[in-house]
Coordinates of C-alpha atoms in Angstrom, one line a residue:
Chain A
M1441 CA 5.5 26.2 -27.5
T1442 CA 6.0 24.1 -24.5
H1443 CA 3.1 22.7 -22.4
I1444 CA 4.4 25.1 -19.5
A1445 CA 3.9 27.9 -21.8
Q1446 CA 0.5 26.8 -23.1
M1447 CA -0.7 26.9 -19.5
L1448 CA 0.5 30.1 -18.5
E1449 CA -1.2 31.6 -21.5
T1450 CA -4.8 29.7 -21.0
H1451 CA -4.1 30.6 -17.0
P1452 CA -7.4 32.7 -15.8
A1453 CA -4.6 35.0 -14.0
A1454 CA -2.3 35.3 -17.0
T1455 CA -2.2 39.1 -17.4
S1456 CA -2.8 40.0 -13.7
S1457 CA 0.5 39.9 -11.9
G1458 CA 2.6 42.4 -14.0
V1459 CA 5.7 40.0 -14.3
D1460 CA 7.2 39.8 -17.5
R1461 CA 5.9 36.7 -18.8
S1462 CA 9.2 35.7 -20.9
V1463 CA 11.4 35.8 -17.5
L1464 CA 8.6 34.1 -15.4
L1465 CA 8.6 31.3 -18.1
Q1466 CA 12.7 31.0 -18.5
C1467 CA 12.8 30.8 -14.5
I1468 CA 9.8 28.2 -14.1
E1469 CA 11.6 26.2 -17.0
A1470 CA 15.1 26.6 -15.8
C1471 CA 14.2 25.4 -12.4
F1472 CA 12.6 22.0 -13.3
D1473 CA 15.1 21.7 -15.9
C1474 CA 18.0 21.9 -13.0
A1475 CA 15.6 19.6 -10.5
Q1476 CA 15.9 16.9 -13.2
S1477 CA 19.5 17.4 -13.9
C1478 CA 20.3 17.1 -10.2
T1479 CA 18.4 14.0 -9.7
S1480 CA 20.1 12.5 -12.6
C1481 CA 23.4 13.7 -11.4
A1482 CA 23.2 12.3 -7.8
D1483 CA 22.2 9.0 -9.5
A1484 CA 25.1 9.0 -12.2
C1485 CA 27.6 9.9 -9.3
L1486 CA 26.2 7.1 -7.1
G1487 CA 27.0 4.7 -10.2
E1488 CA 30.7 6.1 -10.6
Q1489 CA 32.4 2.6 -9.0
Q1490 CA 35.9 4.3 -9.1
H1491 CA 35.2 7.7 -7.9
L1492 CA 32.2 7.3 -5.4
D1493 CA 34.4 8.4 -2.3
Q1494 CA 35.1 11.5 -4.1
L1495 CA 31.5 12.2 -4.8
V1496 CA 29.7 12.3 -1.6
R1497 CA 29.3 16.1 -1.1
C1498 CA 28.4 16.5 -5.1
I1499 CA 25.5 13.8 -4.3
R1500 CA 24.5 15.3 -1.1
L1501 CA 24.1 18.8 -3.0
N1502 CA 22.4 17.3 -5.8
L1503 CA 20.0 16.0 -3.6
D1504 CA 19.2 19.2 -2.0
C1505 CA 19.3 21.4 -4.6
A1506 CA 16.9 19.0 -6.9
D1507 CA 14.4 19.4 -3.9
V1508 CA 14.5 22.9 -3.5
C1509 CA 14.4 23.6 -7.4
E1510 CA 11.6 21.2 -7.6
T1511 CA 9.9 23.4 -4.9
T1512 CA 10.7 26.7 -6.3
G1513 CA 9.4 25.6 -9.8
R1514 CA 6.1 24.9 -8.3
L1515 CA 5.9 28.1 -6.5
V1516 CA 6.9 30.1 -9.4
L1517 CA 4.4 28.5 -11.9
R1518 CA 1.5 28.9 -9.8
Q1519 CA -0.1 32.2 -10.5
T1520 CA -3.3 32.4 -8.6
Q1521 CA -3.0 34.9 -5.6
P1522 CA 0.7 34.9 -5.3
D1523 CA 2.4 35.8 -2.2
W1524 CA 5.5 37.8 -3.4
S1525 CA 7.2 37.4 0.1
V1526 CA 7.2 34.0 0.3
I1527 CA 8.2 33.5 -3.5
R1528 CA 11.0 35.8 -3.0
T1529 CA 12.7 34.1 -0.2
Q1530 CA 12.3 30.8 -2.1
L1531 CA 14.0 32.1 -5.1
Q1532 CA 16.9 33.3 -3.0
A1533 CA 17.5 29.7 -1.4
C1534 CA 17.0 28.0 -5.0
V1535 CA 20.0 30.7 -6.0
A1536 CA 22.0 29.7 -2.9
A1537 CA 21.4 26.0 -3.9
C1538 CA 22.3 26.4 -7.6
R1539 CA 25.3 28.2 -6.8
A1540 CA 26.5 25.6 -4.2
C1541 CA 25.9 22.5 -6.3
G1542 CA 27.0 24.2 -9.6
D1543 CA 30.5 25.1 -8.1
E1544 CA 30.8 21.5 -6.6
C1545 CA 29.8 19.8 -10.0
Q1546 CA 32.0 21.9 -12.3
Q1547 CA 35.0 21.0 -10.0
H1548 CA 34.3 17.1 -10.6
A1549 CA 34.0 18.3 -14.5
D1550 CA 37.2 19.9 -14.4
G1551 CA 39.2 17.4 -12.2
M1552 CA 38.1 14.1 -13.2
G1553 CA 36.2 14.9 -16.6
M1554 CA 32.7 14.0 -15.5
E1555 CA 30.6 15.0 -18.1
H1556 CA 27.2 14.4 -16.3
C1557 CA 28.7 16.9 -13.7
R1558 CA 29.5 19.2 -16.6
V1559 CA 25.8 19.3 -17.6
C1560 CA 24.5 19.5 -14.4
A1561 CA 27.0 22.6 -13.8
E1562 CA 25.1 24.2 -16.5
S1563 CA 22.0 23.7 -15.7
C1564 CA 22.5 25.1 -12.1
R1565 CA 23.8 28.1 -13.4
R1566 CA 21.4 28.9 -15.9
C1567 CA 18.7 28.1 -13.0
A1568 CA 20.6 30.7 -10.7
E1569 CA 20.8 33.3 -13.3
A1570 CA 16.9 32.8 -14.3
C1571 CA 16.0 33.2 -10.5
E1572 CA 18.0 36.4 -10.1
Q1573 CA 16.6 37.9 -13.0
L1574 CA 13.0 36.9 -11.8
L1575 CA 13.8 38.4 -8.2
A1576 CA 14.9 41.5 -10.1
A1577 CA 11.6 41.7 -11.9
L1578 CA 9.3 40.8 -9.1
P1579 CA 6.8 43.8 -7.6
A1580 CA 8.7 45.6 -4.7
Chain B
M604 CA 11.6 7.2 20.4
T605 CA 10.4 8.4 16.8
H606 CA 11.8 6.3 13.7
I607 CA 13.2 10.0 13.0
A608 CA 15.0 10.5 16.3
Q609 CA 16.4 6.8 15.9
M610 CA 17.7 7.7 12.3
L611 CA 19.7 10.8 13.6
E612 CA 20.8 8.6 16.6
T613 CA 22.6 5.8 14.2
H614 CA 23.8 8.1 11.7
P615 CA 27.3 8.0 11.0
A616 CA 27.9 11.5 11.2
A617 CA 25.5 12.0 14.1
T618 CA 27.8 13.6 16.6
S619 CA 29.8 15.8 13.8
S620 CA 27.9 18.9 13.2
G621 CA 27.9 20.8 16.5
V622 CA 24.2 21.3 15.9
D623 CA 22.1 20.8 19.2
R624 CA 20.2 17.5 18.4
S625 CA 17.2 18.4 20.0
V626 CA 16.7 21.7 18.3
L627 CA 17.6 19.8 15.0
L628 CA 15.1 17.2 15.6
Q629 CA 12.5 19.6 16.8
C630 CA 12.9 21.2 13.4
I631 CA 12.7 18.0 11.1
E632 CA 9.9 17.0 12.8
A633 CA 7.8 20.5 12.6
C634 CA 8.6 20.7 9.0
F635 CA 7.4 17.4 8.1
D636 CA 4.1 17.7 10.6
C637 CA 3.5 21.5 8.7
A638 CA 4.1 19.9 5.3
Q639 CA 1.4 17.2 6.0
S640 CA -0.9 19.6 7.6
C641 CA -0.7 22.1 4.9
T642 CA -1.4 19.2 2.3
S643 CA -4.6 18.2 4.3
C644 CA -5.7 22.0 5.0
A645 CA -5.5 22.6 1.2
D646 CA -8.0 19.3 0.6
A647 CA -10.0 20.4 3.4
C648 CA -10.7 23.8 2.1
L649 CA -11.5 22.5 -1.4
G650 CA -14.2 20.5 0.4
E651 CA -15.7 23.3 1.7
Q652 CA -18.7 23.6 -0.9
Q653 CA -20.1 26.6 1.0
H654 CA -17.0 28.7 1.5
L655 CA -14.8 27.7 -1.2
D656 CA -14.4 31.2 -2.9
Q657 CA -13.4 32.7 0.1
L658 CA -10.7 30.1 0.8
V659 CA -8.8 30.4 -2.5
R660 CA -5.9 32.3 -1.2
C661 CA -5.5 29.8 1.7
I662 CA -5.6 26.7 -0.9
R663 CA -2.8 28.5 -2.7
L664 CA -0.5 29.2 0.5
N665 CA -1.3 25.7 1.9
L666 CA 0.2 24.1 -1.3
D667 CA 3.2 26.5 -1.5
C668 CA 3.8 25.8 2.3
A669 CA 3.4 22.0 1.9
D670 CA 6.1 22.0 -0.7
V671 CA 8.4 24.5 1.0
C672 CA 8.2 22.6 4.4
E673 CA 8.8 19.1 2.8
T674 CA 11.6 20.4 1.1
T675 CA 13.2 22.2 4.1
G676 CA 12.7 19.1 6.1
R677 CA 14.3 16.9 3.6
L678 CA 17.5 19.3 3.7
V679 CA 17.8 19.4 7.4
L680 CA 17.2 15.8 7.7
R681 CA 20.4 15.0 5.8
Q682 CA 23.5 15.0 8.1
T683 CA 26.2 13.8 5.8
Q684 CA 28.5 17.2 4.3
P685 CA 25.7 19.7 5.1
D686 CA 26.1 23.3 3.2
W687 CA 25.1 25.5 5.5
S688 CA 24.3 28.8 3.5
V689 CA 22.3 26.3 1.5
I690 CA 20.3 25.3 4.5
R691 CA 20.3 28.9 5.9
T692 CA 18.4 30.2 2.9
Q693 CA 15.9 27.4 2.8
L694 CA 15.0 27.5 6.6
Q695 CA 14.5 31.4 5.8
A696 CA 12.3 30.5 3.0
C697 CA 10.5 28.2 5.3
V698 CA 10.0 30.8 7.9
A699 CA 8.3 33.2 5.2
A700 CA 6.0 30.4 4.1
C701 CA 4.7 29.5 7.3
R702 CA 4.0 32.7 8.5
A703 CA 2.1 33.7 5.6
C704 CA 0.2 30.4 5.7
G705 CA -0.2 30.3 9.3
D706 CA -1.5 33.9 9.3
E707 CA -4.1 33.1 6.5
C708 CA -5.3 29.9 8.2
Q709 CA -5.6 31.9 11.4
Q710 CA -7.9 34.3 9.7
H711 CA -10.3 31.4 8.8
A712 CA -10.2 29.8 12.0
D713 CA -11.3 33.1 13.7
G714 CA -13.8 34.5 11.1
M715 CA -15.4 31.4 9.9
G716 CA -14.8 28.9 12.5
M717 CA -13.0 26.6 10.4
E718 CA -11.3 23.8 12.2
H719 CA -8.8 22.5 10.1
C720 CA -7.4 25.8 9.6
R721 CA -6.9 26.2 13.2
V722 CA -5.0 23.1 13.3
C723 CA -2.7 24.0 10.6
A724 CA -2.3 27.7 11.6
E725 CA -0.8 26.0 14.8
S726 CA 1.4 23.7 13.0
C727 CA 2.7 26.5 10.9
R728 CA 3.3 28.6 13.8
R729 CA 5.2 25.7 15.4
C730 CA 7.2 25.3 12.6
A731 CA 8.3 28.7 12.0
E732 CA 9.4 29.0 15.5
A733 CA 11.2 25.6 15.4
C734 CA 13.1 26.8 11.9
E735 CA 14.0 29.8 13.9
Q736 CA 15.4 28.2 16.9
L737 CA 17.5 26.3 14.3
L738 CA 18.6 29.2 12.5
A739 CA 19.8 30.7 15.9
A740 CA 21.7 27.3 16.5
L741 CA 23.2 26.8 13.2
P742 CA 27.3 27.4 12.8
A743 CA 28.1 30.8 11.7
Chain C
M299 CA 19.6 17.8 -27.1
T300 CA 17.7 18.3 -23.6
H301 CA 19.7 18.2 -20.6
I302 CA 17.8 14.7 -19.4
A303 CA 19.1 13.5 -22.9
Q304 CA 22.6 14.8 -22.4
M305 CA 22.4 13.3 -18.4
L306 CA 21.4 9.7 -19.8
E307 CA 24.3 9.6 -22.5
T308 CA 26.9 10.6 -20.1
H309 CA 25.6 8.5 -17.3
P310 CA 28.1 5.4 -16.0
A311 CA 25.2 3.0 -16.4
A312 CA 24.3 4.3 -19.6
T313 CA 24.2 1.0 -21.7
S314 CA 23.7 -1.6 -19.4
S315 CA 19.8 -2.0 -18.7
G316 CA 18.7 -3.1 -22.2
V317 CA 15.8 -0.5 -22.4
D318 CA 15.4 1.0 -25.6
R319 CA 16.9 4.7 -24.9
S320 CA 14.7 6.5 -26.9
V321 CA 11.4 4.9 -25.2
L322 CA 13.0 5.7 -21.6
L323 CA 13.8 9.1 -22.6
Q324 CA 10.0 9.9 -23.9
C325 CA 8.5 8.3 -20.8
I326 CA 10.9 10.7 -18.4
E327 CA 9.9 13.5 -20.3
A328 CA 6.5 12.8 -20.5
C329 CA 6.1 12.0 -16.8
F330 CA 7.9 15.6 -15.5
D331 CA 5.8 17.4 -18.6
C332 CA 2.7 16.3 -17.1
A333 CA 3.5 17.0 -13.6
Q334 CA 3.9 20.3 -14.4
S335 CA 0.8 20.6 -16.4
C336 CA -1.0 19.3 -13.5
T337 CA 0.4 21.3 -10.9
S338 CA -0.4 24.2 -13.2
C339 CA -3.9 23.0 -14.0
A340 CA -5.0 22.8 -10.4
D341 CA -3.9 26.4 -10.2
A342 CA -5.4 27.7 -13.0
C343 CA -8.8 25.7 -11.9
L344 CA -8.4 27.4 -8.4
G345 CA -8.4 30.8 -10.2
E346 CA -11.5 29.9 -12.1
Q347 CA -14.0 32.3 -10.0
Q348 CA -17.0 31.5 -12.0
H349 CA -16.7 27.9 -12.4
L350 CA -14.7 26.7 -9.3
D351 CA -17.3 24.2 -7.7
Q352 CA -17.6 22.4 -11.0
L353 CA -14.1 22.0 -10.9
V354 CA -13.3 20.5 -7.5
R355 CA -12.8 17.0 -8.8
C356 CA -10.5 18.0 -11.4
I357 CA -8.2 20.1 -9.1
R358 CA -8.2 16.9 -6.7
L359 CA -7.1 14.7 -9.5
N360 CA -4.7 17.4 -10.7
L361 CA -2.9 17.6 -7.3
D362 CA -2.7 13.6 -7.4
C363 CA -1.6 13.3 -10.9
A364 CA 1.3 15.9 -10.3
D365 CA 2.5 13.9 -7.4
V366 CA 2.6 10.6 -9.1
C367 CA 4.3 11.8 -12.4
E368 CA 7.0 13.5 -10.5
T369 CA 7.7 10.4 -8.4
T370 CA 7.3 8.0 -11.4
G371 CA 9.7 10.3 -13.5
R372 CA 12.3 10.3 -10.7
L373 CA 12.5 6.6 -10.6
V374 CA 12.7 6.2 -14.3
L375 CA 15.3 8.8 -14.4
R376 CA 17.5 6.9 -12.4
Q377 CA 19.5 4.6 -14.0
T378 CA 22.1 3.1 -11.2
Q379 CA 21.1 -0.6 -10.1
P380 CA 16.9 -0.5 -10.9
D381 CA 14.5 -2.5 -9.5
W382 CA 12.1 -3.4 -12.2
S383 CA 9.4 -4.5 -9.9
V384 CA 9.4 -1.3 -8.5
I385 CA 9.6 0.5 -11.6
R386 CA 6.9 -1.6 -13.1
T387 CA 4.2 -1.1 -10.4
Q388 CA 4.8 2.7 -10.2
L389 CA 4.7 2.9 -13.9
Q390 CA 1.1 1.4 -13.6
A391 CA 0.1 3.8 -11.1
C392 CA 1.0 6.5 -13.1
V393 CA -1.3 5.2 -16.1
A394 CA -4.0 5.2 -13.9
A395 CA -3.7 8.6 -12.5
C396 CA -3.2 9.8 -15.8
R397 CA -6.0 8.3 -17.6
A398 CA -8.3 9.7 -14.5
C399 CA -6.9 13.0 -14.7
G400 CA -7.0 13.2 -18.6
D401 CA -10.4 12.2 -18.6
E402 CA -11.9 14.8 -16.1
C403 CA -9.4 17.6 -18.0
Q404 CA -11.2 16.6 -21.4
Q405 CA -14.7 16.8 -20.0
H406 CA -13.9 20.4 -19.1
A407 CA -12.0 21.2 -22.1
D408 CA -15.3 19.8 -24.0
G409 CA -18.1 21.1 -21.7
M410 CA -16.7 24.8 -20.6
G411 CA -14.2 25.3 -23.3
M412 CA -11.5 25.2 -20.4
E413 CA -8.6 25.9 -22.7
H414 CA -5.9 24.9 -19.6
C415 CA -7.8 22.1 -19.2
R416 CA -7.4 20.9 -22.6
V417 CA -3.6 21.5 -22.6
C418 CA -3.5 19.0 -19.6
A419 CA -5.6 16.3 -20.9
E420 CA -2.9 16.3 -23.9
S421 CA 0.0 16.2 -21.3
C422 CA -1.9 13.1 -19.5
R423 CA -2.7 11.3 -22.5
R424 CA 0.9 11.8 -23.7
C425 CA 2.3 10.6 -20.5
A426 CA 0.0 7.6 -20.4
E427 CA 1.3 6.3 -23.7
A428 CA 4.8 6.7 -22.8
C429 CA 4.1 5.0 -19.8
E430 CA 2.5 2.0 -21.5
Q431 CA 5.4 1.8 -24.1
L432 CA 8.1 1.7 -21.4
L433 CA 6.0 -0.9 -19.5
A434 CA 6.0 -2.9 -22.9
A435 CA 9.8 -2.2 -23.2
L436 CA 11.0 -3.4 -19.7
P437 CA 12.9 -6.6 -19.0
A438 CA 10.6 -9.3 -18.1
Chain D
M1342 CA -3.7 13.0 19.0
T1343 CA -1.4 14.2 15.9
H1344 CA -2.2 17.2 13.7
I1345 CA -2.7 14.6 10.9
A1346 CA -5.3 12.8 13.1
Q1347 CA -6.7 16.2 14.1
M1348 CA -7.0 17.2 10.2
L1349 CA -8.9 14.0 9.5
E1350 CA -11.6 14.7 12.4
T1351 CA -12.2 18.4 11.0
H1352 CA -12.1 17.4 7.4
P1353 CA -15.7 18.4 5.8
A1354 CA -15.5 15.0 4.3
A1355 CA -14.4 13.1 7.3
T1356 CA -17.4 10.8 7.4
S1357 CA -18.0 10.4 3.7
S1358 CA -15.6 7.8 2.0
G1359 CA -17.0 4.7 4.7
V1360 CA -13.1 3.4 5.1
D1361 CA -12.2 2.9 8.4
R1362 CA -10.7 5.7 10.0
S1363 CA -8.1 4.4 12.0
V1364 CA -6.7 2.0 9.0
L1365 CA -6.9 5.2 7.2
L1366 CA -4.7 7.1 9.7
Q1367 CA -2.2 4.3 10.3
C1368 CA -1.7 4.1 6.5
I1369 CA -0.9 7.9 6.2
E1370 CA 1.1 7.8 9.1
A1371 CA 3.5 5.1 7.9
C1372 CA 3.7 6.5 4.6
F1373 CA 5.1 9.8 5.8
D1374 CA 7.3 7.5 8.4
C1375 CA 8.7 5.7 5.7
A1376 CA 9.3 8.3 3.4
Q1377 CA 11.4 10.3 6.1
S1378 CA 13.1 7.1 7.3
C1379 CA 14.3 6.5 3.3
T1380 CA 15.2 9.8 2.9
S1381 CA 17.6 9.4 6.1
C1382 CA 18.7 6.2 5.4
A1383 CA 19.8 7.1 1.7
D1384 CA 21.9 9.8 3.6
A1385 CA 23.4 7.6 6.3
C1386 CA 24.5 5.0 3.8
L1387 CA 26.0 8.0 2.0
G1388 CA 28.1 8.8 5.1
E1389 CA 29.3 5.1 5.8
Q1390 CA 33.0 5.6 4.0
Q1391 CA 33.8 2.3 4.7
H1392 CA 31.1 0.6 2.9
L1393 CA 29.9 2.9 0.7
D1394 CA 30.5 0.4 -2.3
Q1395 CA 28.4 -2.2 -0.9
L1396 CA 25.3 0.4 -0.4
V1397 CA 24.9 1.6 -3.4
R1398 CA 21.8 -0.5 -4.2
C1399 CA 20.5 0.2 -0.9
I1400 CA 20.6 4.2 -1.6
R1401 CA 18.8 3.6 -4.8
L1402 CA 16.1 2.1 -3.7
N1403 CA 16.0 4.3 -0.4
L1404 CA 15.3 7.4 -2.9
D1405 CA 13.1 5.5 -5.0
C1406 CA 11.0 4.6 -1.7
A1407 CA 11.1 7.8 -0.3
D1408 CA 9.5 9.3 -3.3
V1409 CA 6.9 6.7 -3.7
C1410 CA 6.1 6.6 -0.1
E1411 CA 5.8 10.7 0.2
T1412 CA 3.2 10.6 -3.1
T1413 CA 1.2 7.6 -1.6
G1414 CA 1.0 9.4 1.5
R1415 CA -0.5 12.6 0.1
L1416 CA -2.9 10.7 -2.1
V1417 CA -4.4 8.8 1.0
L1418 CA -4.4 11.9 3.1
R1419 CA -6.5 13.7 0.6
Q1420 CA -10.1 13.3 1.4
T1421 CA -12.1 15.2 -1.2
Q1422 CA -13.3 13.4 -3.9
P1423 CA -11.0 10.2 -4.1
D1424 CA -10.4 8.2 -7.1
W1425 CA -10.2 4.9 -5.7
S1426 CA -8.7 3.1 -8.9
V1427 CA -6.0 5.5 -8.6
I1428 CA -5.4 5.4 -5.0
R1429 CA -5.4 1.6 -5.3
T1430 CA -2.8 1.3 -7.7
Q1431 CA -0.5 3.7 -5.7
L1432 CA -0.9 1.8 -2.6
Q1433 CA 0.3 -1.1 -4.8
A1434 CA 3.5 0.6 -5.8
C1435 CA 4.2 1.6 -2.4
V1436 CA 3.7 -2.1 -1.1
A1437 CA 6.3 -3.0 -4.0
A1438 CA 8.8 -0.3 -3.2
C1439 CA 8.7 -0.9 0.6
R1440 CA 9.2 -4.6 0.2
A1441 CA 12.2 -4.1 -1.8
C1442 CA 13.5 -1.6 0.0
G1443 CA 13.0 -3.1 3.4
D1444 CA 14.7 -6.5 2.3
E1445 CA 17.6 -4.6 1.1
C1446 CA 18.0 -2.6 4.4
Q1447 CA 17.5 -5.9 6.4
Q1448 CA 20.5 -7.5 4.5
H1449 CA 22.8 -4.6 6.1
A1450 CA 21.5 -4.5 9.2
D1451 CA 22.0 -8.2 9.5
G1452 CA 25.0 -8.4 7.5
M1453 CA 27.3 -5.4 8.5
G1454 CA 25.3 -4.4 11.6
M1455 CA 24.1 -1.1 10.0
E1456 CA 21.5 0.3 12.9
H1457 CA 20.2 2.8 10.5
C1458 CA 19.4 0.2 7.8
R1459 CA 17.7 -1.8 10.7
V1460 CA 15.5 1.1 11.7
C1461 CA 14.5 1.6 8.1
A1462 CA 13.5 -2.0 7.2
E1463 CA 11.2 -1.7 10.4
S1464 CA 9.5 1.7 8.7
C1465 CA 9.2 -0.3 5.5
R1466 CA 7.8 -3.4 6.8
R1467 CA 5.2 -1.4 8.9
C1468 CA 4.6 0.7 5.8
A1469 CA 3.9 -1.8 3.7
E1470 CA 1.3 -3.7 5.9
A1471 CA -0.6 -0.3 6.5
C1472 CA -0.9 -0.2 2.5
E1473 CA -1.9 -3.6 2.5
Q1474 CA -4.7 -3.2 5.3
L1475 CA -5.9 -0.1 3.5
L1476 CA -6.0 -1.9 0.3
A1477 CA -8.3 -4.5 1.9
A1478 CA -10.6 -1.7 3.4
L1479 CA -10.8 0.2 0.3
P1480 CA -14.4 0.0 -1.6
A1481 CA -14.7 -2.4 -4.3

């Protein structure tokens, strides 16, 4: 069991929110995973000397998506007295950031064979899906 | 002139986005100001030994709002190849976080005379307004 | 293979730094894991209504340690043109934060049977060790 | 008076640490100012189409310095039960990051007339000095 899963299980509010634990956990882990992939992809693109000028928009979106996913992960991770309206809008922002960044990365994976962009696109897609699943499971 | 204002003025993309520079600048400065006020208010509430149990929700919202405002400030600050759909949803999340946190802080300012909550509520209101003004000024 | 491991493997600078890849990877993963455990432990402590007044220092150290580990993880993750003197001092700060936070958490695990503090103390110890191993492996 | 100054003044622990308030305040404001200048300089360098390949190291250092300054600012801002050994090592990491980043930016200000790098170099120098002054004023 990951440390995040153990933290959720030992949290004093663990059973109070009514949100399915596995949906919650998948979203948290996908957000942090995507934040890290995007931080790394921005840096990997910056190291692509021959193609750097074609990767400017990708780096920009990677940096934004990393910040958005990190913040979203922190909000969803916190279990004490959640404000669902705040969490809901942040999850929507995260879906938008992951869709935009994932699409951009996929283009460079397909067009230039950029392997780090392919991995990052996968992280972005999984995170967008996990956020959408949590959005569907949140209390009204 | 603040360093942020100087950075915007010397940025190679400074004149390309078509967004009113003063609206942009006010939003950036309000986001970072609010991130700092919320980080500090969470910490000040944590130091209120006599009232700590009444401030749990306030601390929670302060931590969330600090993270959301910091991320929003970073996105709006970046001028190179912005994706407006990403920025727009993040600004909406920031308005929601600032409204929720500002309302909570105002209650403790009014009810218990918490002066740090009064200052923080003011930062939150100003940030929500600055984000709404930028949302109204963004390209469609 | 985790996404971080895949990102390091596909990075254009992957083989240039001369640092042992598995030591690097363990440090990166331990930093992000500890950032998440500390963010969660601060929140779990905040939810401990009966013991909150004894957990103030723990929450403070959790918040600091979360920020320090997140920043350290981002620096170590970046592979393009690293400045080792910057990375070295940040790793030293991370060891200090993890030792202080881990010791505090362990006290509450032992004294009050706080299980989230026990998990967090383990994350902190592992992160401090992983940072020390990377410090020993860095270029002089 | 800035919101940060007001927050420090209304904090319940405001008078307990024994650290000179104006030294503390200057350090906090310099850290957040530098985090913002570095975030903006990384983005401005990314937008310099003609010179991008010469600015790779600058972008890398800007991103690192932004993260380090943001974390340092948060730690120094928090007044409740500070652990000086943690804060001290983080301040040292911040001095190292600001010196490295400021030197790199100054080179591009001098060599290529990059005005955003000139502004950022000034933020970095001021932050390094403010951290050194706080280090000298901390309790032993």
